[in-house]
PDB file of C-alpha atoms in Angstrom:
ATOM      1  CA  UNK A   1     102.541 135.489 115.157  1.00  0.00           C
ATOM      2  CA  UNK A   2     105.863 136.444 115.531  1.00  0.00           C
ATOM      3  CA  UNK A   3     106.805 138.863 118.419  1.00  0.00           C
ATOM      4  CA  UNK A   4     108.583 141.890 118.033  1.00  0.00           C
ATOM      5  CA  UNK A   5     111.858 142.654 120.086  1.00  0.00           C
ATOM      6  CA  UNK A   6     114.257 145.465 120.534  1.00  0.00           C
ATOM      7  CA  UNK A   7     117.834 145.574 119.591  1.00  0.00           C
ATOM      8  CA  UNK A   8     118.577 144.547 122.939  1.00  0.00           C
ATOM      9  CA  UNK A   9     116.901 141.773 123.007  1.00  0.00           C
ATOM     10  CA  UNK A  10     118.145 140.551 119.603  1.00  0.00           C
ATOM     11  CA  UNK A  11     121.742 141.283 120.881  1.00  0.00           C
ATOM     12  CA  UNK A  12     120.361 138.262 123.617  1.00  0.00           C
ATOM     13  CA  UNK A  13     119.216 136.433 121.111  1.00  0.00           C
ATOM     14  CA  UNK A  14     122.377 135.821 119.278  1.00  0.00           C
ATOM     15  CA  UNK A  15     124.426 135.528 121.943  1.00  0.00           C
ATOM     16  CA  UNK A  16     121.989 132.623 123.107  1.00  0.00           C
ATOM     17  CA  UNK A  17     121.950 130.980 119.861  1.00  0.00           C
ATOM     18  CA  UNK A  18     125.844 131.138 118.859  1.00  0.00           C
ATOM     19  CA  UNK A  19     126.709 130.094 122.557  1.00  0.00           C
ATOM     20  CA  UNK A  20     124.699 127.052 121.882  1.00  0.00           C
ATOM     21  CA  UNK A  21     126.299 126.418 118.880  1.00  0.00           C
ATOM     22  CA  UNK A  22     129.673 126.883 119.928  1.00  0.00           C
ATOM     23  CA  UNK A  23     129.177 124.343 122.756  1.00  0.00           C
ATOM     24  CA  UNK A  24     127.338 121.330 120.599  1.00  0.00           C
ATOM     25  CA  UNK A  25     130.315 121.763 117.933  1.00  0.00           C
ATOM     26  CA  UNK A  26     133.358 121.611 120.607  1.00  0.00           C
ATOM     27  CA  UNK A  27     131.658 118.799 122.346  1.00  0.00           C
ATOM     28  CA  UNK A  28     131.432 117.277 118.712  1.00  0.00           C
ATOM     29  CA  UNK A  29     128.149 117.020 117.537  1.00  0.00           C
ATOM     30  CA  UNK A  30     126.715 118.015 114.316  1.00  0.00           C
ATOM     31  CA  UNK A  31     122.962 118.861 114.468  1.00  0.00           C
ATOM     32  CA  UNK A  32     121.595 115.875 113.515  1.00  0.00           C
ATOM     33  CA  UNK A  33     123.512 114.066 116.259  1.00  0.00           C
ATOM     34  CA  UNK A  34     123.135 116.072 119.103  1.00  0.00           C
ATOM     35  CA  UNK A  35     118.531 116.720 118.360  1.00  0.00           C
ATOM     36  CA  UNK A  36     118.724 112.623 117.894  1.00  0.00           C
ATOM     37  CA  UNK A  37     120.444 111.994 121.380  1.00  0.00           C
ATOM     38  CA  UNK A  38     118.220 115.405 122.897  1.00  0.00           C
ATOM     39  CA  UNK A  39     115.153 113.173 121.921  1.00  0.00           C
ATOM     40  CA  UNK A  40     113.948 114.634 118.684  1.00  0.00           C
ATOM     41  CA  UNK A  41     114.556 111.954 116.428  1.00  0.00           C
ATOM     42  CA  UNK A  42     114.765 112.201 112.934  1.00  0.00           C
ATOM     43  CA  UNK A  43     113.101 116.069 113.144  1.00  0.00           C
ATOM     44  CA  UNK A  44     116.238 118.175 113.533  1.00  0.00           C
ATOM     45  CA  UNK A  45     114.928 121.158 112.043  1.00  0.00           C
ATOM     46  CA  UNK A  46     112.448 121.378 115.014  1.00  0.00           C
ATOM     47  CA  UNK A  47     116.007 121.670 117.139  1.00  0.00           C
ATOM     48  CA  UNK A  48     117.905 123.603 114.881  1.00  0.00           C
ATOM     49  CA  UNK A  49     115.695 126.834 115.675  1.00  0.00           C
ATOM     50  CA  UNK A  50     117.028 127.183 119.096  1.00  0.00           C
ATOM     51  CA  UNK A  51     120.772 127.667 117.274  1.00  0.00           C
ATOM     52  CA  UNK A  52     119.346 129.876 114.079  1.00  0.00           C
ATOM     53  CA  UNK A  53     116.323 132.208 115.151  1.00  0.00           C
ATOM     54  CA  UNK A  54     115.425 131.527 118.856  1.00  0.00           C
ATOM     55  CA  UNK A  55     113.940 134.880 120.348  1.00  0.00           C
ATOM     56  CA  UNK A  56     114.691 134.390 123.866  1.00  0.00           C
ATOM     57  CA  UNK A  57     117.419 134.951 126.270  1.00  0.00           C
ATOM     58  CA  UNK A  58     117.867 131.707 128.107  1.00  0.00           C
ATOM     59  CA  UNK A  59     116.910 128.260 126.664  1.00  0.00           C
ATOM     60  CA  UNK A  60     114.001 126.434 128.390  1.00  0.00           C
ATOM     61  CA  UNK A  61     115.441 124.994 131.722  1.00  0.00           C
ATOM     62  CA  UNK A  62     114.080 121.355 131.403  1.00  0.00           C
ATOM     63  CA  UNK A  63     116.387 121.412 127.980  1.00  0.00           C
ATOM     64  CA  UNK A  64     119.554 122.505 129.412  1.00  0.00           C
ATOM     65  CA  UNK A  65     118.812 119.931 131.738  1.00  0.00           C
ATOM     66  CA  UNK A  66     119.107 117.092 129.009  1.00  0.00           C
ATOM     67  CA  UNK A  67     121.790 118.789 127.491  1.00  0.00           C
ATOM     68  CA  UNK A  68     124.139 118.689 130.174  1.00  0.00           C
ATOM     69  CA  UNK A  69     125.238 114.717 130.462  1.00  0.00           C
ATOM     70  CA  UNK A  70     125.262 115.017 126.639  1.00  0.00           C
ATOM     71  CA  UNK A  71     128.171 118.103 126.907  1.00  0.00           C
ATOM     72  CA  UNK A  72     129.608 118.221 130.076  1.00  0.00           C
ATOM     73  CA  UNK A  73     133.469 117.015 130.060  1.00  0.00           C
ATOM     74  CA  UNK A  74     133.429 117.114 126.001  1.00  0.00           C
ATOM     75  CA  UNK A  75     135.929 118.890 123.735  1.00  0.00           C
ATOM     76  CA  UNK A  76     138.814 120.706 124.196  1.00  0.00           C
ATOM     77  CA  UNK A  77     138.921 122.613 126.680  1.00  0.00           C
ATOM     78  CA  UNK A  78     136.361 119.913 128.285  1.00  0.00           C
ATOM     79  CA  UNK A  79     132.638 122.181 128.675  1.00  0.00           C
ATOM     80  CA  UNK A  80     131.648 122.176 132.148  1.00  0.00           C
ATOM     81  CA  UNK A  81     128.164 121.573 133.678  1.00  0.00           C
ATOM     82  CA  UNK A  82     128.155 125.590 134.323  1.00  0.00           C
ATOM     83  CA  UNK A  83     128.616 126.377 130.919  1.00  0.00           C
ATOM     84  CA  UNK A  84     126.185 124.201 129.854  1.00  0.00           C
ATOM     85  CA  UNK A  85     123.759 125.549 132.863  1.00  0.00           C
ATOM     86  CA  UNK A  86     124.288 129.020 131.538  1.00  0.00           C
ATOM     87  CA  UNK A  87     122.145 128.724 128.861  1.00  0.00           C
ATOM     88  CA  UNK A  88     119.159 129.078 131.281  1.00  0.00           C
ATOM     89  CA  UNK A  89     120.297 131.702 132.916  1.00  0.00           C
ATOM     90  CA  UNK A  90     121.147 129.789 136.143  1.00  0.00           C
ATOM     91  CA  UNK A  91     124.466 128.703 137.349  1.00  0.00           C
ATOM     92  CA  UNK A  92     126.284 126.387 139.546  1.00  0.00           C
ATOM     93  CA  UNK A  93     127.679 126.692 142.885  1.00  0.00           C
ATOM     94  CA  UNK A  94     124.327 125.581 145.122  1.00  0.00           C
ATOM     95  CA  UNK A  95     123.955 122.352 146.245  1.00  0.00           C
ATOM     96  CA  UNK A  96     120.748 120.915 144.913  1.00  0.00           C
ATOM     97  CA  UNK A  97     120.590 123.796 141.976  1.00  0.00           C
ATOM     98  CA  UNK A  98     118.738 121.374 139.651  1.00  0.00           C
ATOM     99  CA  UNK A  99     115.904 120.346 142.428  1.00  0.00           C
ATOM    100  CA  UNK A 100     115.625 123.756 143.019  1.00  0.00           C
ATOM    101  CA  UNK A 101     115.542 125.138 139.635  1.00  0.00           C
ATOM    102  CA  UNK A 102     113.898 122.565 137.986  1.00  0.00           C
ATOM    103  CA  UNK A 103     109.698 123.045 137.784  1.00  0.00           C
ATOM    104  CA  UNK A 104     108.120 120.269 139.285  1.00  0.00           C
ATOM    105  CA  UNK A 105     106.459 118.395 136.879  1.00  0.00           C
ATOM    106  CA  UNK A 106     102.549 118.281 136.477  1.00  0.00           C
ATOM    107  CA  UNK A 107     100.813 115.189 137.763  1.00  0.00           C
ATOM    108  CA  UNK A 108     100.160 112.744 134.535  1.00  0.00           C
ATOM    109  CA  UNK A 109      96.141 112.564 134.070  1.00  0.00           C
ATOM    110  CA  UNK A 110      94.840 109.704 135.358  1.00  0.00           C
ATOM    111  CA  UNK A 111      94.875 107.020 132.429  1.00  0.00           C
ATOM    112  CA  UNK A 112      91.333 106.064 131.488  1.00  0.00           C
ATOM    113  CA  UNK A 113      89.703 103.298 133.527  1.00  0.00           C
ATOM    114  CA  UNK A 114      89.115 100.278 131.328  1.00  0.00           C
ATOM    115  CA  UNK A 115      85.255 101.196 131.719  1.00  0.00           C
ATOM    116  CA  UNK A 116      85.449 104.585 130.314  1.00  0.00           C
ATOM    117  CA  UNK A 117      86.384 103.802 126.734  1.00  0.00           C
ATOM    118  CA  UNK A 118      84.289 101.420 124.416  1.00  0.00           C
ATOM    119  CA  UNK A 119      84.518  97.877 124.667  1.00  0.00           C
ATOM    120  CA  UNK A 120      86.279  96.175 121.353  1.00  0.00           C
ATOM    121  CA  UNK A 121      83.455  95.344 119.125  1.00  0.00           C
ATOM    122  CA  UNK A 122      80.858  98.027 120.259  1.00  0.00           C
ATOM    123  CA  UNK A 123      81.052 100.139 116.868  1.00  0.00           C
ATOM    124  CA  UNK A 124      82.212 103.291 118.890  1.00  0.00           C
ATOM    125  CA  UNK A 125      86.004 104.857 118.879  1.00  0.00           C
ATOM    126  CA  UNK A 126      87.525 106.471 121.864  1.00  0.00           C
ATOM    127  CA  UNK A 127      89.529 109.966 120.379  1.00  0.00           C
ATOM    128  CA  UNK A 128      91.652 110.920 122.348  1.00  0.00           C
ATOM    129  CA  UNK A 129      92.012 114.682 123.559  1.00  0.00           C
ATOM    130  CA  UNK A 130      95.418 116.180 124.089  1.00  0.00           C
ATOM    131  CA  UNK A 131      96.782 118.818 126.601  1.00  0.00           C
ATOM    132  CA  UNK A 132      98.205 120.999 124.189  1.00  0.00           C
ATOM    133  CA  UNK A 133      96.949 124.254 122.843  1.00  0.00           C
ATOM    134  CA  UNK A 134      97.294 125.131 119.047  1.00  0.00           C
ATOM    135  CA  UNK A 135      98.017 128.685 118.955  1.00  0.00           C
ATOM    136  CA  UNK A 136      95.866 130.942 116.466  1.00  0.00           C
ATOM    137  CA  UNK A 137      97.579 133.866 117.113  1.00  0.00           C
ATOM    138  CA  UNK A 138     100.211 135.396 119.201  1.00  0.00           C
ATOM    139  CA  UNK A 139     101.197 134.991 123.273  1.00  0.00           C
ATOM    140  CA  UNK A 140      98.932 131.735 123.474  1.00  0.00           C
ATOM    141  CA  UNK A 141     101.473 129.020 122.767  1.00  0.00           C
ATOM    142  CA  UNK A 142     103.092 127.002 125.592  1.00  0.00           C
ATOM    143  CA  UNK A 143     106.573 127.243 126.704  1.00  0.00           C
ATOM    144  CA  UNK A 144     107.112 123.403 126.062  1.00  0.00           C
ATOM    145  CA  UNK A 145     105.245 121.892 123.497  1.00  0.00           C
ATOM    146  CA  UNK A 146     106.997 120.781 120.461  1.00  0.00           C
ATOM    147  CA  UNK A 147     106.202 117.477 118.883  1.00  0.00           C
ATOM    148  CA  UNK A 148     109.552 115.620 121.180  1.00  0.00           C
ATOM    149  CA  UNK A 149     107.894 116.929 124.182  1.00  0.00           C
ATOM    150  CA  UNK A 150     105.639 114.102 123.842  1.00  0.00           C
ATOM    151  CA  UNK A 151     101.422 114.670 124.247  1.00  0.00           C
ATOM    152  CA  UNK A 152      99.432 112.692 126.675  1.00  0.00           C
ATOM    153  CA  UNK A 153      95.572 112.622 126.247  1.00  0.00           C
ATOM    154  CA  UNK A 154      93.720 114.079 129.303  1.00  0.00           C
ATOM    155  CA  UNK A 155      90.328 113.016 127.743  1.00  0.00           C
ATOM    156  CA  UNK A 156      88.754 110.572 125.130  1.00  0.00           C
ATOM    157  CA  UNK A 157      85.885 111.764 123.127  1.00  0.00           C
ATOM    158  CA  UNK A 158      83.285 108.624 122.409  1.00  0.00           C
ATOM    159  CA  UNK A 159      82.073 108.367 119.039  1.00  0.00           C
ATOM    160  CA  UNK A 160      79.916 106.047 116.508  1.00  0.00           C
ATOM    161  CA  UNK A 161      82.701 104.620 114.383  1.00  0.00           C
ATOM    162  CA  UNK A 162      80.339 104.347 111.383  1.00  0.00           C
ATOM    163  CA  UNK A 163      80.199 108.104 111.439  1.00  0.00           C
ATOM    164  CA  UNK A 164      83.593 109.080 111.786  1.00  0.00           C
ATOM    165  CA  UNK A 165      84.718 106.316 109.126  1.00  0.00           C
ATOM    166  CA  UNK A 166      82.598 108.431 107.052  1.00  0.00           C
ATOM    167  CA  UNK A 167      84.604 111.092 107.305  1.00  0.00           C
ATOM    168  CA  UNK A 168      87.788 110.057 107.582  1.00  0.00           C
ATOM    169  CA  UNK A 169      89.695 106.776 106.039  1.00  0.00           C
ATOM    170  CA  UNK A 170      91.778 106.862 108.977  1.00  0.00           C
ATOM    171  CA  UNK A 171      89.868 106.932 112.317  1.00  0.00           C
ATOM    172  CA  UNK A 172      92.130 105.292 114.710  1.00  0.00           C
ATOM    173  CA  UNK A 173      94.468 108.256 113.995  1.00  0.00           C
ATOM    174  CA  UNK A 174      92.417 110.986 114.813  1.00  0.00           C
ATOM    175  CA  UNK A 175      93.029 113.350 117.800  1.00  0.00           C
ATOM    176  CA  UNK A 176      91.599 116.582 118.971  1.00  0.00           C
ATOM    177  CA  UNK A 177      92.713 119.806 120.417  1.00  0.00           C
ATOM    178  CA  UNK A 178      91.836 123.314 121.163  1.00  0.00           C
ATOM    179  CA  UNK A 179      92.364 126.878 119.595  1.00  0.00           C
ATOM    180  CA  UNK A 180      93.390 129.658 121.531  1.00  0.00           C
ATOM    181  CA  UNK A 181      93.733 133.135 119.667  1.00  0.00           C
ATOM    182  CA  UNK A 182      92.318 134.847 116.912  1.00  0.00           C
ATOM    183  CA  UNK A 183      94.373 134.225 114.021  1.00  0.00           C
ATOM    184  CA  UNK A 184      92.068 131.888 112.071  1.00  0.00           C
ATOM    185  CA  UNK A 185      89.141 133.868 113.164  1.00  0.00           C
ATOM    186  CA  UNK A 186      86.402 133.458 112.050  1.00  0.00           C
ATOM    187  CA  UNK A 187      86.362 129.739 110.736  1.00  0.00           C
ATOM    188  CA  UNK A 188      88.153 128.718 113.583  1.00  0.00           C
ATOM    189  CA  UNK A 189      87.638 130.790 117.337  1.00  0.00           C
ATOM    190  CA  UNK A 190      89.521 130.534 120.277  1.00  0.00           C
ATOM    191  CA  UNK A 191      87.973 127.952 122.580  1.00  0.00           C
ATOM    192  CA  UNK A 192      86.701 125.426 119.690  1.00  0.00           C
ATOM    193  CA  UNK A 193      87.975 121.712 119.474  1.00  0.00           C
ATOM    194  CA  UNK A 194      89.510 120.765 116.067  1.00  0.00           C
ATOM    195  CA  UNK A 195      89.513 116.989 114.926  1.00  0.00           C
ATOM    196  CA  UNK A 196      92.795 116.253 113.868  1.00  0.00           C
ATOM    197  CA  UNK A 197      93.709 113.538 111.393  1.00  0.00           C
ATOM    198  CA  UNK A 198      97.701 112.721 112.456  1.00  0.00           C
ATOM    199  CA  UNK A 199      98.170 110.526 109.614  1.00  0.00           C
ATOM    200  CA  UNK A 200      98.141 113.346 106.988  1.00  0.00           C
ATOM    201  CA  UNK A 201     101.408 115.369 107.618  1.00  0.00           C
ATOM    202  CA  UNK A 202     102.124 116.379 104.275  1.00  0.00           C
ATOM    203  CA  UNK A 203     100.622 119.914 103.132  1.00  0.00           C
ATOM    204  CA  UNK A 204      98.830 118.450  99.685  1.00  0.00           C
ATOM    205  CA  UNK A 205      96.317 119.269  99.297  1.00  0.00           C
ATOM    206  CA  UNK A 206      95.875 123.088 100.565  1.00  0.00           C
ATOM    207  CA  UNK A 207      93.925 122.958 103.704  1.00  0.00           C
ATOM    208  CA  UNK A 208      93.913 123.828 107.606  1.00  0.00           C
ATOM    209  CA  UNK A 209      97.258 122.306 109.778  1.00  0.00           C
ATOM    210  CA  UNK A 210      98.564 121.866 113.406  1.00  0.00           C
ATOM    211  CA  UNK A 211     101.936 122.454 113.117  1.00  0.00           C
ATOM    212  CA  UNK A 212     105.312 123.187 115.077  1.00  0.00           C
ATOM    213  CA  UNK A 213     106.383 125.710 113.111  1.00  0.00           C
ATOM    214  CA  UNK A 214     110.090 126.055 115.004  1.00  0.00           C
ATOM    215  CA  UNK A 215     108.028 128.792 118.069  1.00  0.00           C
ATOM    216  CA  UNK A 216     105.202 126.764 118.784  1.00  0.00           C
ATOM    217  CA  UNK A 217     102.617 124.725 118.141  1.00  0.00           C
ATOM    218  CA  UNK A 218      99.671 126.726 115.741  1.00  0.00           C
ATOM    219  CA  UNK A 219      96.823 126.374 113.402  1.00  0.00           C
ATOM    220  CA  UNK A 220      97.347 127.596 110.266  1.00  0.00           C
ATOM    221  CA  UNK A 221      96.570 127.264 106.744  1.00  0.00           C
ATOM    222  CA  UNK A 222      99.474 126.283 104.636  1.00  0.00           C
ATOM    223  CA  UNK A 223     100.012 125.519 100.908  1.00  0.00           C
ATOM    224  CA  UNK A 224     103.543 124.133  99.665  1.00  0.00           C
ATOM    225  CA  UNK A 225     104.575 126.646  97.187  1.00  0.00           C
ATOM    226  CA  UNK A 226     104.940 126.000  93.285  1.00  0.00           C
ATOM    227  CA  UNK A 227     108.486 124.737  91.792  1.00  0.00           C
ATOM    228  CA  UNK A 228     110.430 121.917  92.875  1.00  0.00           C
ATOM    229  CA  UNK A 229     113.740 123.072  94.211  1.00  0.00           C
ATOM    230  CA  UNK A 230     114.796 121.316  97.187  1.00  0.00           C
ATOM    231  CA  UNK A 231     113.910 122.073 100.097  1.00  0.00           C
ATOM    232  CA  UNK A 232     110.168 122.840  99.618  1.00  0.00           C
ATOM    233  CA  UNK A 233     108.624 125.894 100.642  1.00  0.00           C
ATOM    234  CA  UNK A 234     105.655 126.093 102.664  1.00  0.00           C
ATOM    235  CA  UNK A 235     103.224 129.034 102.548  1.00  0.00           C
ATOM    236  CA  UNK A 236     102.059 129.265 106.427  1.00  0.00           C
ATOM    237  CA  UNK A 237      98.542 131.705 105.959  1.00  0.00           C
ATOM    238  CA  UNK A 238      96.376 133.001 108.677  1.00  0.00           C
ATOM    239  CA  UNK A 239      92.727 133.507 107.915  1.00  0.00           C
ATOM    240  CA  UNK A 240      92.265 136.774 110.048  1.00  0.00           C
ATOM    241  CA  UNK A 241      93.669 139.495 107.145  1.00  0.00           C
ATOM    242  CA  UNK A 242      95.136 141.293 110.152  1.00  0.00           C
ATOM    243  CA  UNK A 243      98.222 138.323 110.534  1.00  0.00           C
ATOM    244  CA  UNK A 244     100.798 138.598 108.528  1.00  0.00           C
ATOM    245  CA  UNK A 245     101.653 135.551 106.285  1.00  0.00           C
ATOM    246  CA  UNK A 246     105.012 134.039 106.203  1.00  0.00           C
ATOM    247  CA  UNK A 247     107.253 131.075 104.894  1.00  0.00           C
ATOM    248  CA  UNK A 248     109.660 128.173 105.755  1.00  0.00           C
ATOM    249  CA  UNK A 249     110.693 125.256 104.371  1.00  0.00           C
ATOM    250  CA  UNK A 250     109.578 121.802 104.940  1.00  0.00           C
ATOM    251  CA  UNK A 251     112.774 121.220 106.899  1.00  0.00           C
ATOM    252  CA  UNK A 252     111.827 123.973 109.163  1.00  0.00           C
ATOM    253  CA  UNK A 253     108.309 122.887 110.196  1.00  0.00           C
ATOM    254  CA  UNK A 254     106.669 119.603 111.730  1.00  0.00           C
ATOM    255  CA  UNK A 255     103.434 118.851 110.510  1.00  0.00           C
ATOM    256  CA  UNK A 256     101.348 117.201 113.166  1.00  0.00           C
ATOM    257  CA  UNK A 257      98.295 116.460 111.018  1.00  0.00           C
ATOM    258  CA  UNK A 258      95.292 118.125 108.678  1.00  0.00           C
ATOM    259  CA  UNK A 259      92.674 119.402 110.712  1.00  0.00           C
ATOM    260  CA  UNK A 260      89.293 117.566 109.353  1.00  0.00           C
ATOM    261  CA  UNK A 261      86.885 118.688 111.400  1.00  0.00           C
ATOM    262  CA  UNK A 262      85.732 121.235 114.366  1.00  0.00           C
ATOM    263  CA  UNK A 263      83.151 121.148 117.582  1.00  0.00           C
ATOM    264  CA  UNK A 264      81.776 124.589 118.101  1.00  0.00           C
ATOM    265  CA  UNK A 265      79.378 125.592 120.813  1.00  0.00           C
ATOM    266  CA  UNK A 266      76.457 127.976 120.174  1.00  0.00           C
TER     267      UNK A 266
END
């Protein structure tokens, strides 16, 4: 899952993640500060990535671009908006730099019409489908898509709620999403739609995740490792014998939810 990269590149890399640093800690912040007021909330470790092991060179434009009312005119010497800027690779000095810079965004989906989801009472649940794509393997993960990003169904799936209660104790937390790679091949192929339960975001018992995992969003297989010294360890397995397996601690990872079921088409 993880990319290799010359010596180059991790020369980039550090220079990206200890510029970053050096800015949030003369503006002020610690880490927990500065990912709450970014938007991440309480999940700081999802943040703390881009200062520790980020592979890039530049951080993700639409970042820097929330970063820069947070930093600019802090510390001592105050930062300025290009220093901040820098980080993406782009700088100042063009009028209307951020319009032009800045990726427009993509159209929201249309939200569902009252008529396309089950009336209250009917014994069916809507699930919704998210835009997202779990990676399950390398290359397939979106530039944006940790859990602060924020997901925004683009479909709902219409089901008997009698069956899915079966299934799940649950059901009004469910959520679906496809694979893309071949990491968790063969149980789980690129192109199939896993059932998600979001309510379950604690890896006990062993079993199948979706989880930002500090690079992206994947599917993996992960199993909290034996002992109790703080923080927890998480085994992160791929089912494909030709992925490597690897490990982080709970801090490091956000669990989105258990994956309880899958579509497949024959």
């Amino acid at each position: 899952m993880h990319d290799t990269f010359d010596h180059n590149a991790g020369m980039n890399q550090n220079r990206i993640t200890d510029r970053l640093k050096t800015l949030r800690e003369r503006a002020g912040y610690t880490i927990r500060e500065f990912a709450r007021d970014l938007g991440y909330g309480e999940k700081f470790s999802s943040y703390r990535m881009y200062e520790t092991s980020y592979k890039k060179d530049v951080l993700p434009l639409p970042m820097v671009k929330s970063m820069v009312p947070l930093l600019n005119g802090k510390g001592d010497p105050p930062i300025t908006a290009n220093e901040v800027w820098n980080l993406a690779g782009v700088s100042m000095g063009e009028a209307g730099l951020v319009a032009k810079m800045t990726p427009q965004p993509t159209p929201a989906p249309a939200p569902p019409q009252p008529d396309t989801l089950p009336p209250a009472g009917s014994g069916r649940i809507a699930i919704p489908e998210y835009d997202v794509i779990t990676s399950a393997g390398p290359g397939c993960v979106p530039v944006l898509c940790a859990p602060q990003d924020g997901l925004r169904p683009v479909e709902h799936w219409t089901l008997p709620r009698g069956y899915v209660a079966a299934f799940s104790e649950t059901p009004d937390t469910l959520a679906i999403v496809r694979v893309a790679g071949d990491s968790m091949e063969p149980d789980y192929q690129s192109g199939d739609r896993v059932l998600v339960d979001t309510a379950h975001r604690i890896p006990s018992p062993p079993g199948v995740y979706v989880l930002w995992d500090g690079f992206g969003l994947v599917l993996k297989r992960l199993e909290l490792i034996p002992g109790m010294e703080e923080p927890r360890r998480v085994r992160i397995m791929s089912i494909n014998s030709a992925y490597s397996t690897y490990e982080l601690t709970l801090d490091e990872i956000s669990i989105n939810g258990r994956v309880v079921g899958k579509w497949t088409w024959k």
